[in-house]
Short mmCIF file of C-alpha atoms and ligand atoms in Angstrom, two decimals:
data_model
loop_
_atom_site.label_atom_id
_atom_site.label_comp_id
_atom_site.label_asym_id
_atom_site.label_seq_id
_atom_site.Cartn_x
_atom_site.Cartn_y
_atom_site.Cartn_z
CA UNK A 1 -32.88 -33.23 -58.97
CA UNK A 2 -35.60 -30.65 -59.16
CA UNK A 3 -33.45 -28.24 -57.22
CA UNK A 4 -30.49 -28.73 -59.53
CA UNK A 5 -32.54 -28.02 -62.63
CA UNK A 6 -34.15 -24.93 -61.14
CA UNK A 7 -30.82 -23.72 -59.91
CA UNK A 8 -29.05 -24.04 -63.25
CA UNK A 9 -31.96 -22.44 -65.03
CA UNK A 10 -31.83 -19.45 -62.73
CA UNK A 11 -28.09 -19.36 -63.10
CA UNK A 12 -28.21 -19.32 -66.89
CA UNK A 13 -30.89 -16.65 -66.88
CA UNK A 14 -28.87 -14.57 -64.51
CA UNK A 15 -25.78 -14.86 -66.67
CA UNK A 16 -27.70 -13.90 -69.78
CA UNK A 17 -29.13 -10.83 -68.13
CA UNK A 18 -25.72 -9.76 -66.98
CA UNK A 19 -24.33 -10.20 -70.45
CA UNK A 20 -27.11 -8.09 -71.92
CA UNK A 21 -26.73 -5.48 -69.25
CA UNK A 22 -23.08 -4.83 -69.89
CA UNK A 23 -23.23 -5.35 -73.64
CA UNK A 24 -22.37 -8.56 -75.44
CA UNK A 25 -18.67 -9.36 -75.53
CA UNK A 26 -16.93 -8.56 -78.81
CA UNK A 27 -19.31 -5.74 -79.71
CA UNK A 28 -16.36 -3.41 -79.36
CA UNK A 29 -12.99 -3.57 -77.73
CA UNK A 30 -13.85 -0.77 -75.35
CA UNK A 31 -16.64 -2.77 -73.75
CA UNK A 32 -18.63 0.41 -73.25
CA UNK A 33 -21.61 -0.21 -70.93
CA UNK A 34 -24.99 0.15 -72.60
CA UNK A 35 -27.44 2.68 -71.16
CA UNK A 36 -30.85 3.63 -72.51
CA UNK A 37 -30.61 7.41 -72.35
CA UNK A 38 -28.10 10.16 -71.57
CA UNK A 39 -24.32 10.14 -71.30
CA UNK A 40 -22.03 7.95 -69.29
CA UNK A 41 -20.04 9.77 -66.59
CA UNK A 42 -16.33 10.35 -67.18
CA UNK A 43 -14.68 8.28 -64.45
CA UNK A 44 -11.18 8.59 -63.02
CA UNK A 45 -9.67 5.80 -60.90
CA UNK A 46 -6.66 6.74 -58.80
CA UNK A 47 -4.67 3.73 -57.57
CA UNK A 48 -1.50 3.27 -55.50
CA UNK A 49 0.62 0.10 -55.46
CA UNK A 50 2.92 -1.59 -52.90
CA UNK A 51 3.40 -1.42 -49.15
CA UNK A 52 1.55 1.18 -47.11
CA UNK A 53 4.39 2.00 -44.78
CA UNK A 54 4.77 4.60 -42.10
CA UNK A 55 6.89 6.91 -44.22
CA UNK A 56 4.36 7.12 -47.05
CA UNK A 57 1.62 7.59 -44.50
CA UNK A 58 3.37 10.47 -42.77
CA UNK A 59 4.55 12.27 -45.90
CA UNK A 60 1.75 11.54 -48.31
CA UNK A 61 -1.39 9.52 -47.59
CA UNK A 62 -2.25 11.25 -44.31
CA UNK A 63 -2.66 14.65 -46.02
CA UNK A 64 -3.04 14.03 -49.74
CA UNK A 65 -6.81 13.68 -49.62
CA UNK A 66 -7.57 16.72 -47.48
CA UNK A 67 -9.54 19.23 -49.57
CA UNK A 68 -10.05 16.85 -52.47
CA UNK A 69 -13.84 16.90 -52.84
CA UNK A 70 -16.03 16.60 -55.91
CA UNK A 71 -18.19 19.75 -55.81
CA UNK A 72 -20.94 18.14 -57.89
CA UNK A 73 -21.47 15.01 -55.80
CA UNK A 74 -19.95 16.37 -52.57
CA UNK A 75 -18.05 13.08 -52.32
CA UNK A 76 -14.47 13.15 -51.06
CA UNK A 77 -11.91 11.66 -53.41
CA UNK A 78 -11.30 7.98 -52.62
CA UNK A 79 -8.46 5.92 -54.06
CA UNK A 80 -7.63 2.24 -54.35
CA UNK A 81 -4.57 0.82 -52.62
CA UNK A 82 -3.08 -2.40 -53.98
CA UNK A 83 -1.16 -3.42 -50.89
CA UNK A 84 1.67 -5.96 -50.64
CA UNK A 85 2.61 -7.30 -47.22
CA UNK A 86 6.29 -6.72 -46.53
CA UNK A 87 6.83 -3.43 -44.64
CA UNK A 88 3.13 -2.65 -44.61
CA UNK A 89 1.85 -0.94 -41.48
CA UNK A 90 -1.57 -2.46 -40.94
CA UNK A 91 -2.76 0.30 -38.62
CA UNK A 92 -2.43 2.63 -41.61
CA UNK A 93 -4.23 0.17 -43.87
CA UNK A 94 -7.02 0.13 -41.30
CA UNK A 95 -7.11 3.94 -41.23
CA UNK A 96 -7.33 4.17 -45.04
CA UNK A 97 -10.10 1.59 -45.10
CA UNK A 98 -12.06 3.35 -42.36
CA UNK A 99 -11.73 6.55 -44.34
CA UNK A 100 -13.53 4.93 -47.27
CA UNK A 101 -10.60 4.09 -49.53
CA UNK A 102 -10.53 0.71 -51.19
CA UNK A 103 -7.95 -1.79 -49.97
CA UNK A 104 -7.02 -4.35 -52.61
CA UNK A 105 -4.35 -7.03 -52.95
CA UNK A 106 -0.86 -6.88 -54.42
CA UNK A 107 0.62 -10.20 -53.18
CA UNK A 108 2.32 -11.22 -49.98
CA UNK A 109 5.98 -11.23 -50.98
CA UNK A 110 6.08 -9.11 -54.14
CA UNK A 111 8.71 -11.68 -55.02
CA UNK A 112 11.12 -10.41 -52.37
CA UNK A 113 13.49 -7.52 -52.81
CA UNK A 114 16.37 -9.33 -54.46
CA UNK A 115 17.83 -8.42 -57.83
CA UNK A 116 16.12 -11.40 -59.38
CA UNK A 117 12.69 -10.93 -57.79
CA UNK A 118 11.06 -10.02 -61.13
CA UNK A 119 12.37 -13.26 -62.55
CA UNK A 120 11.11 -15.13 -59.48
CA UNK A 121 7.59 -13.78 -59.89
CA UNK A 122 7.58 -14.72 -63.55
CA UNK A 123 8.19 -18.31 -62.57
CA UNK A 124 5.56 -18.63 -59.83
CA UNK A 125 3.26 -21.59 -60.46
CA UNK A 126 -0.38 -21.78 -59.53
CA UNK A 127 0.19 -23.06 -55.98
CA UNK A 128 2.50 -20.17 -55.19
CA UNK A 129 0.02 -17.65 -56.63
CA UNK A 130 -2.72 -19.15 -54.43
CA UNK A 131 -0.49 -18.73 -51.40
CA UNK A 132 0.46 -15.17 -52.33
CA UNK A 133 -3.24 -14.31 -52.56
CA UNK A 134 -4.43 -16.16 -49.47
CA UNK A 135 -1.65 -14.81 -47.23
CA UNK A 136 -2.32 -11.31 -48.53
CA UNK A 137 -6.02 -11.67 -47.64
CA UNK A 138 -5.32 -13.29 -44.29
CA UNK A 139 -3.11 -10.41 -43.22
CA UNK A 140 -5.62 -7.76 -44.30
CA UNK A 141 -8.21 -9.45 -42.11
CA UNK A 142 -6.05 -10.43 -39.13
CA UNK A 143 -3.76 -7.44 -38.95
CA UNK A 144 -5.70 -4.68 -40.75
CA UNK A 145 -9.14 -5.67 -39.44
CA UNK A 146 -10.77 -5.61 -42.85
CA UNK A 147 -14.08 -7.48 -42.98
CA UNK A 148 -13.72 -11.20 -43.70
CA UNK A 149 -16.24 -11.03 -46.52
CA UNK A 150 -14.46 -8.26 -48.45
CA UNK A 151 -14.58 -8.68 -52.22
CA UNK A 152 -10.96 -8.02 -52.97
CA UNK A 153 -9.49 -6.79 -56.21
CA UNK A 154 -5.98 -7.80 -57.24
CA UNK A 155 -2.98 -6.37 -59.08
CA UNK A 156 0.00 -8.62 -59.77
CA UNK A 157 3.48 -7.57 -58.63
CA UNK A 158 5.34 -5.95 -61.57
CA UNK A 159 2.06 -6.44 -63.51
CA UNK A 160 3.37 -9.91 -64.34
CA UNK A 161 0.88 -12.60 -65.02
CA UNK A 162 1.58 -16.24 -65.57
CA UNK A 163 -1.34 -16.34 -68.00
CA UNK A 164 -3.86 -19.02 -67.09
CA UNK A 165 -1.63 -20.22 -64.26
CA UNK A 166 -2.14 -17.06 -62.19
CA UNK A 167 -5.63 -16.28 -63.46
CA UNK A 168 -6.83 -19.73 -62.39
CA UNK A 169 -5.47 -18.96 -58.93
CA UNK A 170 -7.45 -15.69 -58.89
CA UNK A 171 -10.56 -17.47 -60.10
CA UNK A 172 -10.25 -20.03 -57.31
CA UNK A 173 -9.61 -17.36 -54.68
CA UNK A 174 -12.89 -15.55 -55.36
CA UNK A 175 -11.22 -12.38 -56.51
CA UNK A 176 -13.71 -9.76 -57.70
CA UNK A 177 -11.51 -8.21 -60.37
CA UNK A 178 -7.97 -8.23 -61.66
CA UNK A 179 -6.24 -4.98 -62.57
CA UNK A 180 -2.93 -6.20 -63.99
CA UNK A 181 -3.41 -6.34 -67.74
CA UNK A 182 -2.31 -3.40 -69.81
CA UNK A 183 -3.47 -2.47 -73.33
CA UNK A 184 -2.83 0.05 -76.04
CA UNK A 185 -6.58 0.47 -76.56
CA UNK A 186 -8.48 2.39 -73.95
CA UNK A 187 -11.16 0.30 -72.36
CA UNK A 188 -13.83 -0.03 -69.68
CA UNK A 189 -13.58 -2.94 -67.23
CA UNK A 190 -14.96 -6.08 -68.80
CA UNK A 191 -15.65 -9.70 -68.10
CA UNK A 192 -12.63 -11.87 -68.81
CA UNK A 193 -14.91 -14.09 -70.84
CA UNK A 194 -14.15 -11.62 -73.64
CA UNK A 195 -11.09 -13.58 -74.71
CA UNK A 196 -10.56 -11.64 -77.94
CA UNK A 197 -9.82 -8.52 -76.04
CA UNK A 198 -7.68 -10.23 -73.42
CA UNK A 199 -5.38 -11.74 -76.01
CA UNK A 200 -4.09 -8.32 -76.99
CA UNK A 201 -2.71 -7.66 -73.47
CA UNK A 202 0.76 -6.08 -73.58
CA UNK A 203 2.65 -8.04 -70.91
CA UNK A 204 2.57 -11.69 -71.96
CA UNK A 205 1.43 -14.34 -71.33
CA UNK A 206 -2.19 -13.21 -71.47
CA UNK A 207 -4.84 -15.48 -69.94
CA UNK A 208 -6.75 -17.33 -72.64
CA UNK A 209 -9.56 -19.35 -71.05
CA UNK A 210 -13.15 -18.18 -71.58
CA UNK A 211 -14.58 -19.31 -68.24
CA UNK A 212 -13.17 -16.95 -65.61
CA UNK A 213 -15.84 -15.58 -63.33
CA UNK A 214 -14.34 -12.21 -62.51
CA UNK A 215 -13.70 -8.86 -64.17
CA UNK A 216 -10.66 -7.23 -65.66
CA UNK A 217 -10.17 -3.54 -64.80
CA UNK A 218 -7.46 -2.88 -67.38
CA UNK A 219 -4.60 -0.44 -67.39
CA UNK A 220 -4.81 1.43 -70.66
CA UNK A 221 -1.41 2.95 -71.29
CA UNK A 222 -0.46 6.59 -70.89
CA UNK A 223 1.92 8.49 -73.15
CA UNK A 224 4.88 10.45 -71.83
CA UNK A 225 6.15 13.78 -73.16
CA UNK A 226 8.73 11.84 -75.21
CA UNK A 227 6.07 9.67 -76.84
CA UNK A 228 6.88 6.47 -74.92
CA UNK A 229 3.96 4.70 -73.30
CA UNK A 230 3.63 3.33 -69.76
CA UNK A 231 1.06 1.23 -67.88
CA UNK A 232 2.00 2.64 -64.47
CA UNK A 233 1.80 6.37 -65.12
CA UNK A 234 4.82 7.17 -62.93
CA UNK A 235 7.02 5.26 -65.39
CA UNK A 236 6.36 7.84 -68.15
CA UNK A 237 8.43 10.97 -68.72
CA UNK A 238 7.00 14.40 -67.93
CA UNK A 239 9.59 17.03 -68.83
CA UNK A 240 11.39 19.20 -66.32
CA UNK A 241 9.14 22.12 -65.38
CA UNK A 242 5.97 22.03 -63.32
CA UNK A 243 4.06 23.40 -66.31
CA UNK A 244 5.31 20.60 -68.58
CA UNK A 245 4.36 17.97 -66.01
CA UNK A 246 0.90 19.45 -65.60
CA UNK A 247 0.36 19.69 -69.37
CA UNK A 248 1.44 16.09 -69.90
CA UNK A 249 -0.96 14.91 -67.18
CA UNK A 250 -3.78 16.93 -68.78
CA UNK A 251 -3.01 15.66 -72.29
CA UNK A 252 -3.39 12.10 -71.04
CA UNK A 253 -6.68 12.86 -69.35
CA UNK A 254 -8.00 14.51 -72.50
CA UNK A 255 -7.12 11.54 -74.67
CA UNK A 256 -9.25 9.28 -72.45
CA UNK A 257 -12.00 11.84 -72.13
CA UNK A 258 -12.25 12.28 -75.90
CA UNK A 259 -12.90 8.54 -76.21
CA UNK A 260 -15.33 8.50 -73.28
CA UNK A 261 -13.38 5.81 -71.45
CA UNK A 262 -12.46 5.70 -67.72
CA UNK A 263 -9.10 7.21 -66.94
CA UNK A 264 -6.74 5.11 -64.76
CA UNK A 265 -4.14 7.01 -62.73
CA UNK A 266 -1.93 4.17 -61.49
CA UNK A 267 1.22 4.95 -59.59
CA UNK A 268 3.38 4.22 -56.56
CA UNK A 269 3.17 6.54 -53.57
CA UNK A 270 6.94 6.91 -53.70
CA UNK A 271 6.66 8.86 -56.97
CA UNK A 272 4.91 11.68 -55.08
CA UNK A 273 7.34 11.50 -52.20
CA UNK A 274 10.92 12.15 -53.35
CA UNK A 275 10.33 10.42 -56.69
CA UNK A 276 12.41 10.96 -59.83
CA UNK A 277 9.95 13.28 -61.62
CA UNK A 278 10.74 16.94 -60.84
CA UNK A 279 7.80 19.01 -59.52
CA UNK A 280 5.60 15.97 -59.69
CA UNK A 281 3.77 16.39 -56.42
CA UNK A 282 2.76 20.02 -56.99
CA UNK A 283 1.69 19.42 -60.58
CA UNK A 284 -0.14 16.25 -59.61
CA UNK A 285 -2.15 17.91 -56.84
CA UNK A 286 -3.09 20.78 -59.17
CA UNK A 287 -4.10 18.17 -61.73
CA UNK A 288 -6.40 16.38 -59.26
CA UNK A 289 -8.02 19.71 -58.33
CA UNK A 290 -8.54 20.53 -61.99
CA UNK A 291 -10.27 17.22 -62.68
CA UNK A 292 -12.46 17.53 -59.59
CA UNK A 293 -13.68 20.93 -60.77
CA UNK A 294 -15.03 19.45 -64.02
CA UNK A 295 -18.73 18.85 -64.03
CA UNK A 296 -18.98 15.41 -65.54
CA UNK A 297 -15.76 13.98 -64.13
CA UNK A 298 -15.95 11.72 -61.07
CA UNK A 299 -13.35 9.81 -59.10
CA UNK A 300 -14.21 6.23 -58.19
CA UNK A 301 -12.38 3.32 -56.65
CA UNK A 302 -11.66 0.37 -58.96
CA UNK A 303 -14.31 -1.66 -57.18
CA UNK A 304 -16.88 1.08 -57.77
CA UNK A 305 -15.89 1.22 -61.42
CA UNK A 306 -16.39 -2.53 -61.80
CA UNK A 307 -19.73 -2.30 -59.97
CA UNK A 308 -20.77 0.49 -62.31
CA UNK A 309 -20.06 -1.62 -65.39
CA UNK A 310 -22.17 -4.33 -63.80
CA UNK A 311 -25.14 -1.95 -63.44
CA UNK A 312 -24.52 1.16 -65.53
CA UNK A 313 -26.52 4.38 -65.39
CA UNK A 314 -26.33 7.76 -67.02
CA UNK A 315 -24.46 10.71 -65.66
CA UNK A 316 -27.48 12.37 -64.01
CA UNK A 317 -28.54 9.16 -62.30
CA UNK A 318 -24.96 8.55 -61.23
CA UNK A 319 -24.59 11.96 -59.59
CA UNK A 320 -27.84 11.46 -57.71
CA UNK A 321 -26.78 8.02 -56.52
CA UNK A 322 -23.28 9.19 -55.54
CA UNK A 323 -24.62 12.10 -53.50
CA UNK A 324 -26.84 9.75 -51.61
CA UNK A 325 -24.35 6.95 -50.98
CA UNK A 326 -21.04 8.64 -50.32
CA UNK A 327 -22.33 10.17 -47.14
CA UNK A 328 -23.79 6.97 -45.70
CA UNK A 329 -22.19 6.17 -42.39
CA UNK A 330 -20.74 2.70 -42.28
CA UNK A 331 -19.28 1.69 -38.90
CA UNK A 332 -15.90 0.06 -39.30
CA UNK A 333 -13.64 -1.75 -36.93
CA UNK A 334 -10.71 0.32 -35.64
CA UNK A 335 -7.42 -1.17 -34.44
CA UNK A 336 -7.17 -2.43 -30.86
CA UNK A 337 -6.27 0.32 -28.45
CA UNK A 338 -3.27 -1.52 -27.03
CA UNK A 339 -1.14 -3.13 -29.67
CA UNK A 340 2.14 -4.99 -29.32
CA UNK A 341 5.32 -4.29 -31.27
CA UNK A 342 6.03 -7.52 -33.17
CA UNK A 343 9.58 -8.36 -34.13
CA UNK A 344 10.71 -11.35 -36.15
CA UNK A 345 14.32 -12.40 -36.44
CA UNK A 346 15.91 -14.12 -39.39
CA UNK A 347 17.20 -17.66 -38.81
CA UNK A 348 20.74 -16.48 -38.18
CA UNK A 349 19.40 -13.78 -35.85
CA UNK A 350 21.14 -11.00 -37.79
CA UNK A 351 18.14 -9.19 -39.24
CA UNK A 352 14.80 -8.20 -37.85
CA UNK A 353 11.54 -7.27 -39.49
CA UNK A 354 8.72 -5.55 -37.65
CA UNK A 355 5.02 -6.01 -38.05
CA UNK A 356 2.61 -3.25 -37.11
CA UNK A 357 -0.69 -5.01 -36.53
CA UNK A 358 -4.15 -3.92 -35.36
CA UNK A 359 -4.48 -7.13 -33.37
CA UNK A 360 -3.79 -7.50 -29.68
CA UNK A 361 -1.28 -10.28 -30.15
CA UNK A 362 1.62 -10.95 -32.49
CA UNK A 363 1.42 -13.90 -34.85
CA UNK A 364 3.85 -16.68 -34.03
CA UNK A 365 7.34 -16.43 -35.45
CA UNK A 366 6.74 -19.76 -37.13
CA UNK A 367 3.71 -18.65 -39.09
CA UNK A 368 5.52 -15.52 -40.23
CA UNK A 369 8.77 -17.19 -41.14
CA UNK A 370 7.04 -19.99 -43.06
CA UNK A 371 6.57 -17.42 -45.76
CA UNK A 372 9.90 -15.84 -45.26
CA UNK A 373 10.82 -12.19 -45.41
CA UNK A 374 14.44 -12.65 -46.10
CA UNK A 375 14.55 -12.86 -49.82
CA UNK A 376 15.10 -16.58 -50.41
CA UNK A 377 12.54 -18.14 -52.64
CA UNK A 378 10.37 -19.92 -50.20
CA UNK A 379 7.57 -22.19 -49.44
CA UNK A 380 8.39 -25.09 -51.72
CA UNK A 381 5.65 -24.35 -54.22
C1 NAG B 401 11.19 -7.20 -46.44
O1 NAG B 401 11.66 -5.97 -45.96
C2 NAG B 401 12.85 -6.03 -45.23
C3 NAG B 401 13.13 -4.67 -44.64
O2 NAG B 401 13.06 -3.66 -45.62
C4 NAG B 401 13.96 -6.52 -46.16
O3 NAG B 401 15.19 -6.61 -45.47
C5 NAG B 401 13.58 -7.91 -46.69
O4 NAG B 401 14.53 -8.37 -47.60
C6 NAG B 401 12.21 -7.83 -47.36
N1 NAG B 401 11.83 -9.18 -47.72
C7 NAG B 401 11.19 -9.44 -48.83
C8 NAG B 401 10.83 -10.87 -49.04
O5 NAG B 401 10.92 -8.58 -49.63
C1 NAG B 402 -13.57 -20.41 -62.57
O1 NAG B 402 -14.41 -20.83 -61.52
C2 NAG B 402 -15.64 -21.39 -61.94
C3 NAG B 402 -16.46 -21.71 -60.69
O2 NAG B 402 -15.73 -22.38 -59.74
C4 NAG B 402 -15.41 -22.62 -62.80
O3 NAG B 402 -16.63 -23.12 -63.28
C5 NAG B 402 -14.51 -22.22 -63.97
O4 NAG B 402 -14.20 -23.36 -64.74
C6 NAG B 402 -13.23 -21.58 -63.48
N1 NAG B 402 -12.44 -21.14 -64.61
C7 NAG B 402 -11.14 -21.40 -64.74
C8 NAG B 402 -10.50 -20.98 -66.00
O5 NAG B 402 -10.48 -21.94 -63.87
#
């Protein structure tokens, strides 16, 4: 009895402090963290969605980050990868993680690769969302050797939510933050308890309950050269010359910078590797270099951005902290030296999928096929 009372008292106090720390909800839609003195840093969060496969590794992720260092903090640029399971090479996930990038979740099946997979995802109920999350986590741990106690972030496939149906599944799965909701307004991450803000999310249905425990790291939309907006920046239009692409990227950065709000760069690796935007890769790399050279501009992972909102500090304090922490050596677990090639056949034996795992043994065909790769809607939930 005594324990219960003390516990809830401490809990309430803790919640109140947190609320004060990050500013009361509804003060403004940007949810700007409150600091006593100085300026907030200008953050940039670079995120990639979908499978981390061997092709993207070889042609993009392996080299993209070489020479991308913030001269003011001496921290190397780290990105966030929202990784879905099918076709993911877990040895590469492990390598990205060991390099200090953030590995986050993007569902197990991504709805499959059928024509109607968007429609399928839209109709997932809570049980299916729970399974998509738990299988995604399980594979990161078993096949990518990520620590069991990782606080994962999440982005929904196609940025679809099922409103409270999927957000309840996230809440139950101990997700640290969601990064699926897009908005016209530019905004800092915020606690989902700020329902007023959440209700203006662009892809409906928006979650509406006030008692979610985790954060939203929103996707504020970008604007293409033709004036159309996009939540994933690689869906915008950028013109046809390298100069136009670069200028459009810069114009978007400046519109976030002028409002003092973190700048999300959210795309698919494929867009930088034979994507549809001409000259995108060259312009994009020049763009990253330009941002890195700016004094008050710092790249963070989504998790770091959420942590910052939780305990904000001014730009000077941030630079000091970053310099100290980005060089800390954290031992991580590499893949097993000898790893099997795992092949799974479809029921009719006609197709195979391959799993590249860090583990020494392949999972059983049964456990893999239970959540099937072959496009049918599965699992009976
Ligand atoms: C998984 O990937 C394989 C190979 O690309 C493809 O044939 C299969 O349909 C995919 N399955 C799902 C559920 O996306
Ligand atoms: C989220 O989880 C907490 C703790 O388990 C619970 O109190 C709360 O009601 C949940 N919220 C929703 C909307 O499920």
